[in-house]
mmCIF file of C-alpha atoms in Angstrom:
data_model
loop_
_atom_site.group_PDB
_atom_site.id
_atom_site.type_symbol
_atom_site.label_atom_id
_atom_site.label_comp_id
_atom_site.label_asym_id
_atom_site.label_seq_id
_atom_site.Cartn_x
_atom_site.Cartn_y
_atom_site.Cartn_z
ATOM 1 C CA MET A 8 -30.411 -5.223 85.277
ATOM 2 C CA GLY A 9 -30.892 -1.635 86.320
ATOM 3 C CA ALA A 10 -28.921 1.549 85.761
ATOM 4 C CA SER A 11 -28.147 4.127 88.423
ATOM 5 C CA SER A 12 -30.908 6.139 90.060
ATOM 6 C CA GLU A 13 -29.423 9.302 88.555
ATOM 7 C CA THR A 14 -30.676 8.400 85.098
ATOM 8 C CA ASP A 15 -33.415 5.960 86.064
ATOM 9 C CA ILE A 16 -32.902 4.122 82.760
ATOM 10 C CA VAL A 17 -33.709 0.453 83.137
ATOM 11 C CA PHE A 18 -32.722 -2.140 80.560
ATOM 12 C CA ALA A 19 -35.115 -5.076 80.568
ATOM 13 C CA ASP A 20 -33.823 -8.647 80.589
ATOM 14 C CA THR A 21 -36.521 -10.023 78.288
ATOM 15 C CA TYR A 22 -39.003 -8.891 75.651
ATOM 16 C CA ALA A 23 -41.881 -9.752 78.008
ATOM 17 C CA GLU A 24 -40.418 -7.626 80.793
ATOM 18 C CA ALA A 25 -39.857 -4.675 78.462
ATOM 19 C CA ARG A 26 -43.374 -4.962 77.059
ATOM 20 C CA ALA A 27 -45.029 -5.128 80.487
ATOM 21 C CA SER A 28 -43.099 -2.045 81.589
ATOM 22 C CA PHE A 29 -43.904 -0.128 78.397
ATOM 23 C CA LEU A 30 -47.624 -0.855 78.681
ATOM 24 C CA SER A 31 -47.740 -0.034 82.390
ATOM 25 C CA LEU A 32 -45.924 3.273 82.008
ATOM 26 C CA SER A 33 -47.952 4.279 78.953
ATOM 27 C CA SER A 34 -51.208 3.462 80.731
ATOM 28 C CA LYS A 35 -50.244 5.498 83.801
ATOM 29 C CA ALA A 36 -49.373 8.402 81.501
ATOM 30 C CA GLU A 37 -52.853 8.059 79.963
ATOM 31 C CA ALA A 38 -51.397 7.649 76.497
ATOM 32 C CA ASP A 39 -53.476 6.266 73.647
ATOM 33 C CA VAL A 40 -52.236 2.655 73.593
ATOM 34 C CA ASN A 41 -52.811 0.020 70.909
ATOM 35 C CA SER A 42 -51.529 -3.544 70.662
ATOM 36 C CA TYR A 43 -51.146 -5.695 67.546
ATOM 37 C CA GLN A 44 -50.687 -9.454 67.957
ATOM 38 C CA HIS A 45 -48.371 -11.219 65.558
ATOM 39 C CA PRO A 46 -50.401 -13.751 63.541
ATOM 40 C CA THR A 47 -47.869 -16.590 63.726
ATOM 41 C CA ALA A 48 -44.752 -15.864 65.801
ATOM 42 C CA VAL A 49 -44.648 -16.635 69.536
ATOM 43 C CA ASP A 50 -42.277 -16.031 72.435
ATOM 44 C CA VAL A 51 -39.821 -18.646 73.660
ATOM 45 C CA ASP A 52 -42.485 -19.872 76.118
ATOM 46 C CA LYS A 53 -45.094 -20.046 73.309
ATOM 47 C CA THR A 54 -46.969 -16.925 74.460
ATOM 48 C CA PRO A 55 -48.208 -14.437 71.837
ATOM 49 C CA LEU A 56 -45.992 -11.609 70.601
ATOM 50 C CA PHE A 57 -47.137 -8.039 70.068
ATOM 51 C CA VAL A 58 -46.183 -4.710 68.587
ATOM 52 C CA ASP A 59 -47.432 -1.961 70.888
ATOM 53 C CA THR A 60 -47.902 1.736 70.227
ATOM 54 C CA ALA A 61 -48.366 4.688 72.567
ATOM 55 C CA TYR A 62 -49.435 8.154 71.437
ATOM 56 C CA PHE A 63 -48.736 11.177 73.643
ATOM 57 C CA GLY A 64 -50.061 14.686 73.072
ATOM 58 C CA GLU A 65 -52.833 16.376 71.171
ATOM 59 C CA LYS A 66 -54.837 14.052 68.924
ATOM 60 C CA ASN A 67 -54.800 16.438 65.986
ATOM 61 C CA ALA A 68 -51.235 17.704 66.379
ATOM 62 C CA SER A 69 -49.710 18.644 63.029
ATOM 63 C CA LYS A 70 -46.169 17.819 64.185
ATOM 64 C CA VAL A 71 -45.391 14.314 65.449
ATOM 65 C CA LEU A 72 -42.199 12.565 66.477
ATOM 66 C CA LEU A 73 -42.345 8.898 65.411
ATOM 67 C CA SER A 74 -39.966 6.754 67.478
ATOM 68 C CA ILE A 75 -39.482 3.058 66.646
ATOM 69 C CA CYS A 76 -37.483 0.373 68.433
ATOM 70 C CA GLY A 77 -36.891 -3.298 67.753
ATOM 71 C CA VAL A 78 -36.432 -3.381 63.968
ATOM 72 C CA HIS A 79 -33.394 -5.525 64.743
ATOM 73 C CA GLY A 80 -34.374 -7.731 67.648
ATOM 74 C CA GLN A 81 -31.079 -7.918 69.512
ATOM 75 C CA GLU A 82 -30.878 -4.109 69.341
ATOM 76 C CA PHE A 83 -34.339 -3.708 70.871
ATOM 77 C CA TYR A 84 -33.369 -3.288 74.510
ATOM 78 C CA ALA A 85 -31.606 0.064 74.300
ATOM 79 C CA GLY A 86 -34.404 1.592 72.229
ATOM 80 C CA SER A 87 -37.038 0.237 74.591
ATOM 81 C CA ALA A 88 -35.134 1.634 77.568
ATOM 82 C CA ALA A 89 -34.937 5.063 75.924
ATOM 83 C CA GLN A 90 -38.665 5.123 75.187
ATOM 84 C CA ARG A 91 -39.609 3.954 78.678
ATOM 85 C CA HIS A 92 -37.199 6.415 80.298
ATOM 86 C CA TRP A 93 -38.874 9.283 78.408
ATOM 87 C CA ILE A 94 -42.305 8.166 79.623
ATOM 88 C CA ARG A 95 -41.135 7.564 83.199
ATOM 89 C CA SER A 96 -39.520 11.010 83.275
ATOM 90 C CA GLU A 97 -42.913 12.495 82.331
ATOM 91 C CA LYS A 98 -41.467 14.375 79.375
ATOM 92 C CA TRP A 99 -44.868 14.052 77.740
ATOM 93 C CA ARG A 100 -46.129 16.735 80.135
ATOM 94 C CA ASP A 101 -43.784 19.233 78.465
ATOM 95 C CA LEU A 102 -44.958 18.704 74.891
ATOM 96 C CA PRO A 103 -45.706 22.068 73.221
ATOM 97 C CA HIS A 104 -49.031 22.860 71.627
ATOM 98 C CA ASP A 105 -49.536 21.078 68.295
ATOM 99 C CA VAL A 106 -46.729 18.565 68.959
ATOM 100 C CA ALA A 107 -47.190 14.856 69.745
ATOM 101 C CA VAL A 108 -45.086 11.704 70.096
ATOM 102 C CA LEU A 109 -45.858 8.225 68.775
ATOM 103 C CA PHE A 110 -43.833 5.285 70.095
ATOM 104 C CA VAL A 111 -43.778 1.967 68.223
ATOM 105 C CA HIS A 112 -42.422 -0.658 70.610
ATOM 106 C CA ALA A 113 -40.880 -3.930 69.299
ATOM 107 C CA LEU A 114 -41.617 -3.663 65.568
ATOM 108 C CA ASN A 115 -39.927 -7.050 65.076
ATOM 109 C CA PRO A 116 -41.363 -8.887 68.099
ATOM 110 C CA TYR A 117 -39.992 -12.292 67.067
ATOM 111 C CA GLY A 118 -36.474 -10.882 66.844
ATOM 112 C CA CYS A 119 -36.896 -9.013 70.130
ATOM 113 C CA ALA A 120 -38.029 -12.133 71.970
ATOM 114 C CA ASN A 121 -35.427 -14.408 70.374
ATOM 115 C CA LEU A 122 -32.468 -11.995 70.216
ATOM 116 C CA SER A 123 -32.418 -12.199 66.439
ATOM 117 C CA ARG A 124 -31.521 -9.449 63.980
ATOM 118 C CA SER A 125 -33.979 -10.949 61.497
ATOM 119 C CA ASN A 126 -37.650 -11.797 61.888
ATOM 120 C CA GLU A 127 -39.497 -15.131 61.917
ATOM 121 C CA ASN A 128 -38.773 -15.565 58.191
ATOM 122 C CA ASN A 129 -35.070 -14.663 58.458
ATOM 123 C CA VAL A 130 -35.879 -11.307 56.858
ATOM 124 C CA ASP A 131 -33.921 -8.222 57.865
ATOM 125 C CA LEU A 132 -36.707 -5.655 58.145
ATOM 126 C CA ASN A 133 -34.284 -2.828 57.428
ATOM 127 C CA ARG A 134 -33.932 -4.313 53.914
ATOM 128 C CA ASN A 135 -37.641 -5.049 53.492
ATOM 129 C CA PHE A 136 -38.940 -1.485 53.115
ATOM 130 C CA ILE A 137 -38.556 -1.257 49.346
ATOM 131 C CA ASP A 138 -40.932 -1.334 46.381
ATOM 132 C CA HIS A 139 -41.460 -5.067 45.902
ATOM 133 C CA THR A 140 -43.378 -4.531 42.653
ATOM 134 C CA ARG A 141 -40.082 -3.622 40.983
ATOM 135 C CA PRO A 142 -37.041 -5.867 40.426
ATOM 136 C CA HIS A 143 -35.177 -6.427 43.684
ATOM 137 C CA PRO A 144 -31.746 -4.833 44.047
ATOM 138 C CA SER A 145 -28.801 -6.911 42.914
ATOM 139 C CA ASN A 146 -25.888 -7.632 45.240
ATOM 140 C CA LYS A 147 -23.693 -9.826 43.047
ATOM 141 C CA ASP A 148 -20.674 -9.629 45.353
ATOM 142 C CA PHE A 149 -22.621 -11.130 48.262
ATOM 143 C CA GLY A 150 -22.540 -14.482 46.480
ATOM 144 C CA LYS A 151 -18.819 -14.662 47.215
ATOM 145 C CA LEU A 152 -19.577 -14.550 50.938
ATOM 146 C CA VAL A 153 -22.281 -17.230 51.022
ATOM 147 C CA PRO A 154 -19.950 -20.276 51.060
ATOM 148 C CA LEU A 155 -18.104 -18.708 53.992
ATOM 149 C CA LEU A 156 -21.322 -18.544 56.027
ATOM 150 C CA GLN A 157 -22.049 -22.261 55.719
ATOM 151 C CA ILE A 158 -20.270 -23.519 58.840
ATOM 152 C CA GLU A 159 -21.328 -27.093 59.590
ATOM 153 C CA GLN A 160 -19.406 -27.631 62.841
ATOM 154 C CA PRO A 161 -18.864 -24.383 64.802
ATOM 155 C CA GLY A 162 -15.766 -24.146 66.959
ATOM 156 C CA GLU A 163 -12.534 -22.250 67.399
ATOM 157 C CA GLU A 164 -10.903 -23.830 64.356
ATOM 158 C CA ALA A 165 -13.950 -23.176 62.158
ATOM 159 C CA PHE A 166 -14.180 -19.586 63.356
ATOM 160 C CA ALA A 167 -10.492 -18.976 62.683
ATOM 161 C CA LYS A 168 -10.931 -20.274 59.128
ATOM 162 C CA PHE A 169 -14.099 -18.192 58.713
ATOM 163 C CA GLU A 170 -12.237 -15.060 59.839
ATOM 164 C CA GLN A 171 -9.302 -15.714 57.494
ATOM 165 C CA ASP A 172 -11.579 -16.482 54.538
ATOM 166 C CA PHE A 173 -13.407 -13.205 55.061
ATOM 167 C CA LYS A 174 -10.126 -11.326 55.094
ATOM 168 C CA ASP A 175 -9.110 -13.060 51.869
ATOM 169 C CA VAL A 176 -12.367 -12.088 50.131
ATOM 170 C CA GLU A 177 -12.059 -8.528 51.419
ATOM 171 C CA LYS A 178 -8.560 -8.324 49.959
ATOM 172 C CA GLU A 179 -9.710 -9.854 46.675
ATOM 173 C CA ILE A 180 -12.632 -7.498 45.965
ATOM 174 C CA GLY A 181 -11.482 -4.423 47.911
ATOM 175 C CA VAL A 182 -12.580 -2.959 51.233
ATOM 176 C CA GLU A 183 -15.348 -0.705 49.869
ATOM 177 C CA THR A 184 -16.848 -3.406 47.648
ATOM 178 C CA PHE A 185 -16.682 -5.858 50.542
ATOM 179 C CA ARG A 186 -18.397 -3.396 52.885
ATOM 180 C CA ARG A 187 -21.185 -2.733 50.390
ATOM 181 C CA ALA A 188 -21.691 -6.460 49.846
ATOM 182 C CA VAL A 189 -22.175 -6.950 53.594
ATOM 183 C CA MET A 190 -24.184 -3.810 54.399
ATOM 184 C CA GLU A 191 -26.528 -3.316 51.444
ATOM 185 C CA GLY A 192 -28.588 -6.430 52.030
ATOM 186 C CA GLN A 193 -29.436 -9.120 49.509
ATOM 187 C CA TYR A 194 -32.496 -10.770 47.956
ATOM 188 C CA ASP A 195 -31.132 -14.027 46.538
ATOM 189 C CA TYR A 196 -30.174 -16.158 49.560
ATOM 190 C CA PRO A 197 -33.125 -16.635 51.974
ATOM 191 C CA GLN A 198 -31.049 -18.526 54.543
ATOM 192 C CA ALA A 199 -28.194 -16.017 54.664
ATOM 193 C CA THR A 200 -27.742 -12.810 56.620
ATOM 194 C CA GLY A 201 -29.060 -9.496 55.304
ATOM 195 C CA TYR A 202 -31.950 -11.125 53.406
ATOM 196 C CA GLY A 203 -34.551 -8.489 52.514
ATOM 197 C CA GLY A 204 -37.399 -10.786 51.488
ATOM 198 C CA LEU A 205 -39.375 -10.789 48.260
ATOM 199 C CA ASN A 206 -42.610 -9.365 49.689
ATOM 200 C CA PRO A 207 -43.599 -6.926 52.463
ATOM 201 C CA GLU A 208 -43.332 -8.643 55.835
ATOM 202 C CA TRP A 209 -46.076 -8.431 58.486
ATOM 203 C CA SER A 210 -44.140 -5.797 60.470
ATOM 204 C CA ASN A 211 -43.644 -3.747 57.307
ATOM 205 C CA THR A 212 -47.365 -3.767 56.476
ATOM 206 C CA LEU A 213 -48.314 -3.099 60.093
ATOM 207 C CA LEU A 214 -46.080 -0.027 60.356
ATOM 208 C CA ARG A 215 -47.568 1.374 57.150
ATOM 209 C CA ASP A 216 -51.062 0.803 58.560
ATOM 210 C CA ILE A 217 -50.147 2.494 61.856
ATOM 211 C CA VAL A 218 -48.738 5.523 60.043
ATOM 212 C CA SER A 219 -51.735 5.700 57.713
ATOM 213 C CA GLU A 220 -54.264 5.456 60.533
ATOM 214 C CA THR A 221 -52.502 7.695 63.041
ATOM 215 C CA LEU A 222 -50.491 10.234 61.072
ATOM 216 C CA SER A 223 -52.482 10.824 57.884
ATOM 217 C CA HIS A 224 -53.348 14.376 58.995
ATOM 218 C CA VAL A 225 -49.825 15.283 60.126
ATOM 219 C CA ARG A 226 -47.853 17.942 58.236
ATOM 220 C CA PHE A 227 -44.412 17.333 59.770
ATOM 221 C CA VAL A 228 -43.009 14.016 61.021
ATOM 222 C CA GLY A 229 -39.726 13.594 62.882
ATOM 223 C CA TYR A 230 -38.439 10.023 62.757
ATOM 224 C CA ILE A 231 -36.112 8.132 65.105
ATOM 225 C CA ASP A 232 -35.357 4.453 64.512
ATOM 226 C CA TRP A 233 -33.387 3.114 67.495
ATOM 227 C CA HIS A 234 -30.448 0.802 66.766
ATOM 228 C CA THR A 235 -27.240 -0.145 68.567
ATOM 229 C CA GLY A 236 -23.778 -1.334 67.575
ATOM 230 C CA VAL A 237 -22.462 1.742 65.742
ATOM 231 C CA GLY A 238 -20.098 4.314 67.231
ATOM 232 C CA PRO A 239 -18.355 4.413 70.615
ATOM 233 C CA SER A 240 -19.828 2.487 73.536
ATOM 234 C CA ASP A 241 -22.284 4.480 75.709
ATOM 235 C CA ASP A 242 -22.427 7.264 73.119
ATOM 236 C CA ILE A 243 -25.199 8.578 70.885
ATOM 237 C CA PHE A 244 -24.335 8.135 67.217
ATOM 238 C CA VAL A 245 -26.781 9.799 64.826
ATOM 239 C CA VAL A 246 -27.104 8.473 61.287
ATOM 240 C CA CYS A 247 -29.196 10.840 59.188
ATOM 241 C CA PHE A 248 -30.213 10.197 55.585
ATOM 242 C CA ASP A 249 -32.100 13.495 55.122
ATOM 243 C CA ALA A 250 -30.012 16.236 53.510
#
């Protein structure tokens, strides 16, 4: 499905389509492109899955913008479209001296190909970037939600009960506690949502390797991690954790 010619932003229909477009555009722009095949996960048609990177600008630039999309698979398509629109618009030609851009495309390729927030191990990568040598964070209130998530026969009646049960738990423990229980992630229930995993996932290790190999000389890094689902529709909503 394509957007208007005024913006020339094109949202791909599949991971494979987005990847082919990203690689083609990056190659035409003569970017430094690298591809990393996932060791186990495959696409819905059993073809290999990849994380791809494209570097634009001076090789030894001391200032680099790192842009990542696809941490949450079903949120991949907007981030991919934004990256590809930037390349297609030839913004890389306007990069100042000593400034470069590094795109990481589809960091969670399994999720991107299968429209899943989590990866091939049901791990939410956003909760996986912690120090796994230390005790994992506790989310004791999440345990109250787990029974609600175990729906054996989905349907309108089951969903209505699920919705009411959630409201009851929210009322019982309070809105803020409920929100934290849902949003903070958890490390005790591997089959449930928000599971952060007990070890670094492949995508986690790969991103660290990419940063180490490509940005070890860089003095200043700007970081954009593309997500969707927060804020008004069709609007840019910036969440910044840097004071």
